[in-house]
GROMACS .gro file of C-alpha atoms in nm:
model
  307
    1UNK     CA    1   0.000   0.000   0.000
    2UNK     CA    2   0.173   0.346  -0.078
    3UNK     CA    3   0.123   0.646   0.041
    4UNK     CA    4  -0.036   0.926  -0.180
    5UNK     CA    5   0.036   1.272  -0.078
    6UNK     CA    6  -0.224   1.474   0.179
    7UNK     CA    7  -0.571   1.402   0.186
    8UNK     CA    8  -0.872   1.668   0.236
    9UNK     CA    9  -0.803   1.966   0.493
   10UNK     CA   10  -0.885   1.821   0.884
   11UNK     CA   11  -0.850   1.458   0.725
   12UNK     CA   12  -0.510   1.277   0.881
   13UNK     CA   13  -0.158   1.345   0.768
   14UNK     CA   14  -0.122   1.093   0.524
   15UNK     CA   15  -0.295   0.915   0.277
   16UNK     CA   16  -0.288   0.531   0.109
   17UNK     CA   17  -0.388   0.398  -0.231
   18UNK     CA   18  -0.370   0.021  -0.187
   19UNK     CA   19  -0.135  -0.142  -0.446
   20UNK     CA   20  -0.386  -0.405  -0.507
   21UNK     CA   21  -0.790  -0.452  -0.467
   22UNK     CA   22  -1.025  -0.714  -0.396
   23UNK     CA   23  -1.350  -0.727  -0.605
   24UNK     CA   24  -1.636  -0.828  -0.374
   25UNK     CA   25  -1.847  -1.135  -0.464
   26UNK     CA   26  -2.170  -0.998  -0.600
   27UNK     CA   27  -2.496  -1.146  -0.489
   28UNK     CA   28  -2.753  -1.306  -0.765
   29UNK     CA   29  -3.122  -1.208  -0.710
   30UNK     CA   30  -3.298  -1.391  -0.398
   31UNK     CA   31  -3.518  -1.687  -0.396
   32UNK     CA   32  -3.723  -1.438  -0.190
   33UNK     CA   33  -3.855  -1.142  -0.261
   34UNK     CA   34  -3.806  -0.861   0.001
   35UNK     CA   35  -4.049  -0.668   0.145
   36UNK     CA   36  -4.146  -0.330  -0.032
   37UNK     CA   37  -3.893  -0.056   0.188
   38UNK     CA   38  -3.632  -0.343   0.299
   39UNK     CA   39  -3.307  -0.224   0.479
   40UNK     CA   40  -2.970  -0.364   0.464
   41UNK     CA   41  -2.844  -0.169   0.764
   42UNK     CA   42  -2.474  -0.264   0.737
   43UNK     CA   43  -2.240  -0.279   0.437
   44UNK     CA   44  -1.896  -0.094   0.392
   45UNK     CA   45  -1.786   0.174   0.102
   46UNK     CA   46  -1.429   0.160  -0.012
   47UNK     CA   47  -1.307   0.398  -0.296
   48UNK     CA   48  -1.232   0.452  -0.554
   49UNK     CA   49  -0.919   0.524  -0.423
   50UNK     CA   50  -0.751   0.769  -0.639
   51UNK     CA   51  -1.065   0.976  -0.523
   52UNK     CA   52  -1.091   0.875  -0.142
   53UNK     CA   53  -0.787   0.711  -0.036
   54UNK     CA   54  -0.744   0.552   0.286
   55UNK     CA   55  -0.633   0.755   0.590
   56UNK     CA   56  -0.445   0.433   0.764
   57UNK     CA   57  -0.284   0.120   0.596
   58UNK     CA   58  -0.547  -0.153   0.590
   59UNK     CA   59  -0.492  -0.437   0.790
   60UNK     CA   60  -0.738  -0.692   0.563
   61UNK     CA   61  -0.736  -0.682   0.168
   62UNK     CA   62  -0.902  -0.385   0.046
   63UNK     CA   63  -1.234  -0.413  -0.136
   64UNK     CA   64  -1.308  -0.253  -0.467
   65UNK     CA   65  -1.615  -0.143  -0.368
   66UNK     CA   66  -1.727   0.197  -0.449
   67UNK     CA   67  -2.102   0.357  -0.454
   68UNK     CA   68  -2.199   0.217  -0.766
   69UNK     CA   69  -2.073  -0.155  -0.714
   70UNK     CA   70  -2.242  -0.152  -0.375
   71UNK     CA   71  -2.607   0.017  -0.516
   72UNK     CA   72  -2.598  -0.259  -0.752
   73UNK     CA   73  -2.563  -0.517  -0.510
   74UNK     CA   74  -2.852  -0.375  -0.321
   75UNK     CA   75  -3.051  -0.353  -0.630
   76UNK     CA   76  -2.961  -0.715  -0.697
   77UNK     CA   77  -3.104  -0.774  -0.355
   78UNK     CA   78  -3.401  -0.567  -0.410
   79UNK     CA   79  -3.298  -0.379  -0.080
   80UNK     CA   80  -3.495  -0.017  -0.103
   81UNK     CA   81  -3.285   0.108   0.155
   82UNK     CA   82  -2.942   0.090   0.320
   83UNK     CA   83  -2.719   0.206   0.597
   84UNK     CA   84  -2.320   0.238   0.516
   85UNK     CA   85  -2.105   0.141   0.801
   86UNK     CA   86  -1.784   0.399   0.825
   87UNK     CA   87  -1.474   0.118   0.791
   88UNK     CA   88  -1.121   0.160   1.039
   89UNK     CA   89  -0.940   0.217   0.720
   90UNK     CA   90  -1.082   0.574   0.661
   91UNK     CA   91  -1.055   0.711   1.038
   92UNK     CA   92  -1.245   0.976   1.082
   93UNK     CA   93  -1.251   1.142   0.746
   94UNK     CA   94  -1.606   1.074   0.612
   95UNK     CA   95  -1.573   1.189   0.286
   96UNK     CA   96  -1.642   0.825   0.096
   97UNK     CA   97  -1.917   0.775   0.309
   98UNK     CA   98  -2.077   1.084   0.266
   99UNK     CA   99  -2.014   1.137  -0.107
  100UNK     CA  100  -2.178   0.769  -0.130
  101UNK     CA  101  -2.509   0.850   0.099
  102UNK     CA  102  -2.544   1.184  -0.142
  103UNK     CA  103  -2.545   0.962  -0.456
  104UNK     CA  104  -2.835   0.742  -0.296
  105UNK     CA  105  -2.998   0.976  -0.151
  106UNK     CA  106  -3.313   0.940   0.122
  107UNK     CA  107  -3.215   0.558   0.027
  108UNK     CA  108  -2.933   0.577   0.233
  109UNK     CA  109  -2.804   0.652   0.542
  110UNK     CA  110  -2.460   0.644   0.715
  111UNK     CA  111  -2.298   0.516   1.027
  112UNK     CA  112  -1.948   0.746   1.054
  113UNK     CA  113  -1.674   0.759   1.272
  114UNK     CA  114  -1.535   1.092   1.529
  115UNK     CA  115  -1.373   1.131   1.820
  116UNK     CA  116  -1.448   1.406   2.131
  117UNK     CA  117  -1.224   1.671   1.875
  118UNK     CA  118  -1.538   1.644   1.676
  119UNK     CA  119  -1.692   2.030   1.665
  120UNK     CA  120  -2.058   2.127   1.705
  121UNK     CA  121  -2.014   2.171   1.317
  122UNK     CA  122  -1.900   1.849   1.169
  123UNK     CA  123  -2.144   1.679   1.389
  124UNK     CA  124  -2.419   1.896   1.239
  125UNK     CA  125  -2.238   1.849   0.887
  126UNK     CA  126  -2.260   1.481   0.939
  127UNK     CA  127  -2.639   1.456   1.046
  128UNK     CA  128  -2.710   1.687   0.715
  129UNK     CA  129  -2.521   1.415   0.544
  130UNK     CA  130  -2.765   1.176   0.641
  131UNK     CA  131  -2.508   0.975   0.897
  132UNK     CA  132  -2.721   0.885   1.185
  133UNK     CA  133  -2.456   0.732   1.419
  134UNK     CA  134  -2.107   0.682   1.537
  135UNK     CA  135  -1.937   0.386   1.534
  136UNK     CA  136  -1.719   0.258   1.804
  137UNK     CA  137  -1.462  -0.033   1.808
  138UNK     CA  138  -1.287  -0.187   2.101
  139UNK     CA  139  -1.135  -0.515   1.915
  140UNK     CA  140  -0.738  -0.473   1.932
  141UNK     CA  141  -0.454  -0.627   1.776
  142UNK     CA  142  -0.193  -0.942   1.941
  143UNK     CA  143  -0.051  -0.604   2.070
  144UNK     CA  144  -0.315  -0.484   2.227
  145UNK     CA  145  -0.366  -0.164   2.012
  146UNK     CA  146  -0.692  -0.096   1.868
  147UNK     CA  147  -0.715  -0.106   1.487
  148UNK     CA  148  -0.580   0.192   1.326
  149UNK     CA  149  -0.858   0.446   1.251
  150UNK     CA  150  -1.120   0.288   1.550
  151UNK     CA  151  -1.261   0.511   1.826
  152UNK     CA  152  -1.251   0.284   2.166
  153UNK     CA  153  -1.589   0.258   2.385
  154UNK     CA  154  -1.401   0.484   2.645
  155UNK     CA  155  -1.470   0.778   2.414
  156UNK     CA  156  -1.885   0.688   2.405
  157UNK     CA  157  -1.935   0.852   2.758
  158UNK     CA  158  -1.784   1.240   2.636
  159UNK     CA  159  -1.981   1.208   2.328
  160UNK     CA  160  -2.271   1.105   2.372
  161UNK     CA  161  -2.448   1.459   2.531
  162UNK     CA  162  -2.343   1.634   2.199
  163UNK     CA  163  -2.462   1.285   2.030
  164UNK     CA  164  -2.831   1.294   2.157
  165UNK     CA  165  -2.829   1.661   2.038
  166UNK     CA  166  -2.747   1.616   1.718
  167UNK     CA  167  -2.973   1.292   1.662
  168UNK     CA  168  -2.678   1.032   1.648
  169UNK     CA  169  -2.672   0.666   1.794
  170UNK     CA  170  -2.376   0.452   1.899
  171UNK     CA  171  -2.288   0.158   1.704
  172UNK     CA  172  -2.055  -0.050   1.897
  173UNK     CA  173  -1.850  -0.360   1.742
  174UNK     CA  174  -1.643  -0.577   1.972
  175UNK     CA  175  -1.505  -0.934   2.105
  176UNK     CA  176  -1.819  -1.073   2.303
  177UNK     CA  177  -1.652  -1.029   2.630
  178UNK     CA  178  -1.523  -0.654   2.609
  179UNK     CA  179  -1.955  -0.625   2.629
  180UNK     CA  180  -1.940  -0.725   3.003
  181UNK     CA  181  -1.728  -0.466   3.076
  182UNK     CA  182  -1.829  -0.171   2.902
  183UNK     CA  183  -2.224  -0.213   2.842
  184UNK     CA  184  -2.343  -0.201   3.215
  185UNK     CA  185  -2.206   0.139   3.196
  186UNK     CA  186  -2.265   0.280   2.859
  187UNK     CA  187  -2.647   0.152   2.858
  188UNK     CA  188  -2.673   0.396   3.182
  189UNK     CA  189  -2.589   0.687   2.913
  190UNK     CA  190  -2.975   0.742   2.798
  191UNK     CA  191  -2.830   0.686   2.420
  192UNK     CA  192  -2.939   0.434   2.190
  193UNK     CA  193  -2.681   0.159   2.107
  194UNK     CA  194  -2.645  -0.072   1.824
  195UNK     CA  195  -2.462  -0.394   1.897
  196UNK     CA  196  -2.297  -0.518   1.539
  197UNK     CA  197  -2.301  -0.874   1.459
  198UNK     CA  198  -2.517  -1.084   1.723
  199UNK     CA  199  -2.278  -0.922   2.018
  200UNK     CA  200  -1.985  -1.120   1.825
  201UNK     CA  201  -2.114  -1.454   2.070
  202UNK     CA  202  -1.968  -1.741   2.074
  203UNK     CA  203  -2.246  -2.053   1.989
  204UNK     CA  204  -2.059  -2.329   2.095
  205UNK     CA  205  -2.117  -2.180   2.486
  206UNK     CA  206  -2.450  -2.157   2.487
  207UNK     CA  207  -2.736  -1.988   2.659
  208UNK     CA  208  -2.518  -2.018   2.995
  209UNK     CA  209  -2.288  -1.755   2.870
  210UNK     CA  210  -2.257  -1.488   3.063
  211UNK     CA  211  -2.206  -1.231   2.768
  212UNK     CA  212  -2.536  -1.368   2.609
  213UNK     CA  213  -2.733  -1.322   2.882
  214UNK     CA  214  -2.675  -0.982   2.933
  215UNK     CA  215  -2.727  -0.878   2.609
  216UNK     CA  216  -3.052  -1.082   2.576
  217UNK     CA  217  -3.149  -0.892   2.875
  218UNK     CA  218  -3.069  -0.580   2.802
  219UNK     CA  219  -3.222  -0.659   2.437
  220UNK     CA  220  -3.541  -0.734   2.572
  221UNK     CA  221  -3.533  -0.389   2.820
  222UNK     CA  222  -3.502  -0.233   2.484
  223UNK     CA  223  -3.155  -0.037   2.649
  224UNK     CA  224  -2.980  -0.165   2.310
  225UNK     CA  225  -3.035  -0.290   1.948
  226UNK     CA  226  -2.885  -0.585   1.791
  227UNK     CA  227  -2.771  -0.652   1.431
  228UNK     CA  228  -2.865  -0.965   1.307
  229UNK     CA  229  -2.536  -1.047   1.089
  230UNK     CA  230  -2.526  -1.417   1.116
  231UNK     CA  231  -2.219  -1.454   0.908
  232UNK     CA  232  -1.988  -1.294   1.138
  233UNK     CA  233  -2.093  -1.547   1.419
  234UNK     CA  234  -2.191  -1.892   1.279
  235UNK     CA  235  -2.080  -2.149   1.070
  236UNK     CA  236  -2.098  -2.138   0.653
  237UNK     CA  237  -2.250  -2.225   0.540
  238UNK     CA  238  -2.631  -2.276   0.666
  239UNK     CA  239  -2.498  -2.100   0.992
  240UNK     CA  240  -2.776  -2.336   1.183
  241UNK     CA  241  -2.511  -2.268   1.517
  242UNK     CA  242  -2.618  -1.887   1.479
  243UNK     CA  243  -3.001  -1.971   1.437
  244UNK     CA  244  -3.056  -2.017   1.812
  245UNK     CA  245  -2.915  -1.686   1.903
  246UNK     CA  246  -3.076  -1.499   1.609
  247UNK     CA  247  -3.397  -1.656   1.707
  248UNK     CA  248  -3.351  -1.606   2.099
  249UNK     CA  249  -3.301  -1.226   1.989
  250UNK     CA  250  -3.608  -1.159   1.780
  251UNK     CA  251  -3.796  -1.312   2.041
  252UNK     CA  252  -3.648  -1.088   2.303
  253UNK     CA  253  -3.758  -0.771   2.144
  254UNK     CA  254  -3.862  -0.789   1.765
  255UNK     CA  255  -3.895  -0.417   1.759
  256UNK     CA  256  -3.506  -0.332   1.786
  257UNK     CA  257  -3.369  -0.635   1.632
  258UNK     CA  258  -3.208  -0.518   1.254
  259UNK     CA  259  -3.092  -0.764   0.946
  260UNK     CA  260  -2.759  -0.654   0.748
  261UNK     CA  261  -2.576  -0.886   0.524
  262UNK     CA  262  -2.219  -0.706   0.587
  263UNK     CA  263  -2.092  -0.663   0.257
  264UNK     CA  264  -1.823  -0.647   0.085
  265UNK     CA  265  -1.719  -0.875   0.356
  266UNK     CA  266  -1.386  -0.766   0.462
  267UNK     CA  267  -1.141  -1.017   0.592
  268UNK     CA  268  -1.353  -1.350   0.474
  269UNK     CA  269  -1.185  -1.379   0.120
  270UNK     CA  270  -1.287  -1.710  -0.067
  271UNK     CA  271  -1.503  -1.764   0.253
  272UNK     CA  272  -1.771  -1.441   0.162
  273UNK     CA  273  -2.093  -1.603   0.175
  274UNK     CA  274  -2.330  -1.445  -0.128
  275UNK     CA  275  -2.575  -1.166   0.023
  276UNK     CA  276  -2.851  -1.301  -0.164
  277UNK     CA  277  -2.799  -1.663   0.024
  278UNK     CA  278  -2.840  -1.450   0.369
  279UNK     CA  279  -3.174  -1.279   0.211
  280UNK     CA  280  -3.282  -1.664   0.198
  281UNK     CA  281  -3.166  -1.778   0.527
  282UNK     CA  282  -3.311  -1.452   0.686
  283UNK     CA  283  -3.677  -1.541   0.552
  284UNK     CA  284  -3.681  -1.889   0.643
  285UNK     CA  285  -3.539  -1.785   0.990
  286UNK     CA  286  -3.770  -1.518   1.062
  287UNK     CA  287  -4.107  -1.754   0.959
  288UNK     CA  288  -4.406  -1.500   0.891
  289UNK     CA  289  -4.424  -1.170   0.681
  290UNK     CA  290  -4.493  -0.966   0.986
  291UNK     CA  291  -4.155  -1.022   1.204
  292UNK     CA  292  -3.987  -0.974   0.805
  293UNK     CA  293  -4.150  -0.648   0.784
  294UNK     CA  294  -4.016  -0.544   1.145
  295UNK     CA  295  -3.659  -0.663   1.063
  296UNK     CA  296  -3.655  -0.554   0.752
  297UNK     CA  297  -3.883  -0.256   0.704
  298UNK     CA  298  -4.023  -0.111   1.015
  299UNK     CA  299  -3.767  -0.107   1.249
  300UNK     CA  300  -3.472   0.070   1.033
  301UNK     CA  301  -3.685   0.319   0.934
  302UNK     CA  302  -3.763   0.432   1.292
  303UNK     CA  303  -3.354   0.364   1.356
  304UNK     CA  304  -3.249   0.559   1.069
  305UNK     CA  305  -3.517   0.799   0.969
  306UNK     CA  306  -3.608   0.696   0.696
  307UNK     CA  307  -3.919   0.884   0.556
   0.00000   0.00000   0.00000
């Protein structure tokens, strides 16, 4: 990956094109057909890069995955809506995300990334954008750093007053166990938080695990929401060790429970599973068109604001 001059004014001091790029696997269209207004809340953005380069070296093969790749796959999908997740790579510069939730317009919204440095004004600038929330990542690396470009759940707390003004959320993303030490605290904060990928549990422990159980309970409290990415938890590739989590979720509280499919499906390589093969699974999992309509309609749209 080289570096490529200096990005945008207030981006980071450097920039990086990646010497190479992965193309995503594209989905085919779904056995299913998805409800009218369906939401795939979480999928990434990633160039092009001689237009928005990365602001930190990219630990995991970088995706060719621009705006237009990624509205075709939800069109593929037949996803109205979705929700772009900011990725470590790009830090806190927002300007891929943004310039991607312009060119879908009210179909999209976007999940971005600042610190407590953040002014009144690039909050503000942000909601206009259409972002919605700020993402927070406490997963680290054998050295215990956290990945280049993350904001850790210790920042949440100084935020989150100036969040709740400006109409943001927290989306958090972390190893199952960090959640026991941070979410008794940080569902005291009166701000609604998004848990990414099933809280990142681990099946093969079972409803005995501590982790689960808190987050089932807090689920069904309705303190937090919970993204219902199965592929980042079970097994490819039916996933059936994921299915008694996902269904002990929706059970707990089918009005904050959300479906994404997580594409472009950064550091899976040959193992990507095909969105449209999580569209199926999904609708078989879910069982009747009202709980789809929740998941996939309803509840996003009261999330995210979408009109």
């Amino acid at each position: 990956m080289s570096a490529a001059g200096n990005p945008s004014p207030g981006a980071q001091a450097r920039a990086y094109v990646p010497d190479s790029v992965e193309t995503p696997r594209m989905p085919v269209t779904p056995r299913h057909t998805l409800p009218a207004g369906a939401c795939d809340t979480h999928c990434h953005v990633f160039g092009p890069y001689e237009r928005f380069p990365l602001q930190h070296p990219s630990s995991y093969a970088a995706p060719d995955a621009p705006a237009e790749r990624y509205l075709r796959m939800l069109d593929t999908l037949g996803a109205a809506r979705g929700v772009l997740v900011q990725p470590a790579p790009y830090g806190t510069n927002p300007d891929a995300l943004l310039a991607a939730v312009a060119q879908g317009g009210e179909r999209l919204r976007g999940i971005a990334v600042a610190d407590p440095t953040a002014t009144d004004a690039k909050l503000q600038a942000l909601y206009d954008g259409g972002v919605r929330g700020l993402r927070f990542v406490e997963a680290r690396d054998p050295a215990g750093n956290l990945f280049a470009g993350s904001v850790g759940f210790d920042q949440v707390a100084a935020l989150a007053p100036r969040m709740k003004r400006f109409g943001l959320h927290a989306q958090l993303w972390a190893p199952c166990d960090t959640y026991l030490r941070h979410l008794p605290a940080l569902a005291k904060l009166d701000l609604p938080l998004v848990i990414d990928h099933l809280g990142s549990l681990v099946p093969a422990r079972g409803a005995e695990d501590p982790v689960f159980q808190m987050l089932h309970g807090l689920l069904a409290d309705g303190r937090i929401w919970m993204k219902l990415t199965v592929c980042r938890v079970g097994t490819a590739p039916d996933y059936e060790n994921a299915r008694g989590i996902h269904d002990a979720f929706t059970r707990a509280n089918p009005d904050q429970v959300l479906w994404g499919s997580d594409w472009p499906f950064v550091r899976m390589g040959a193992a990507a599973p095909s969105a449209d093969a999580l569209v199926d699974l999904a609708h078989d999992w879910l069982g009747n068109d009202a709980l789809r309509r929740k998941v996939w309609v309803d509840n996003p749209a009261r999330l995210y604001g979408f009109r």
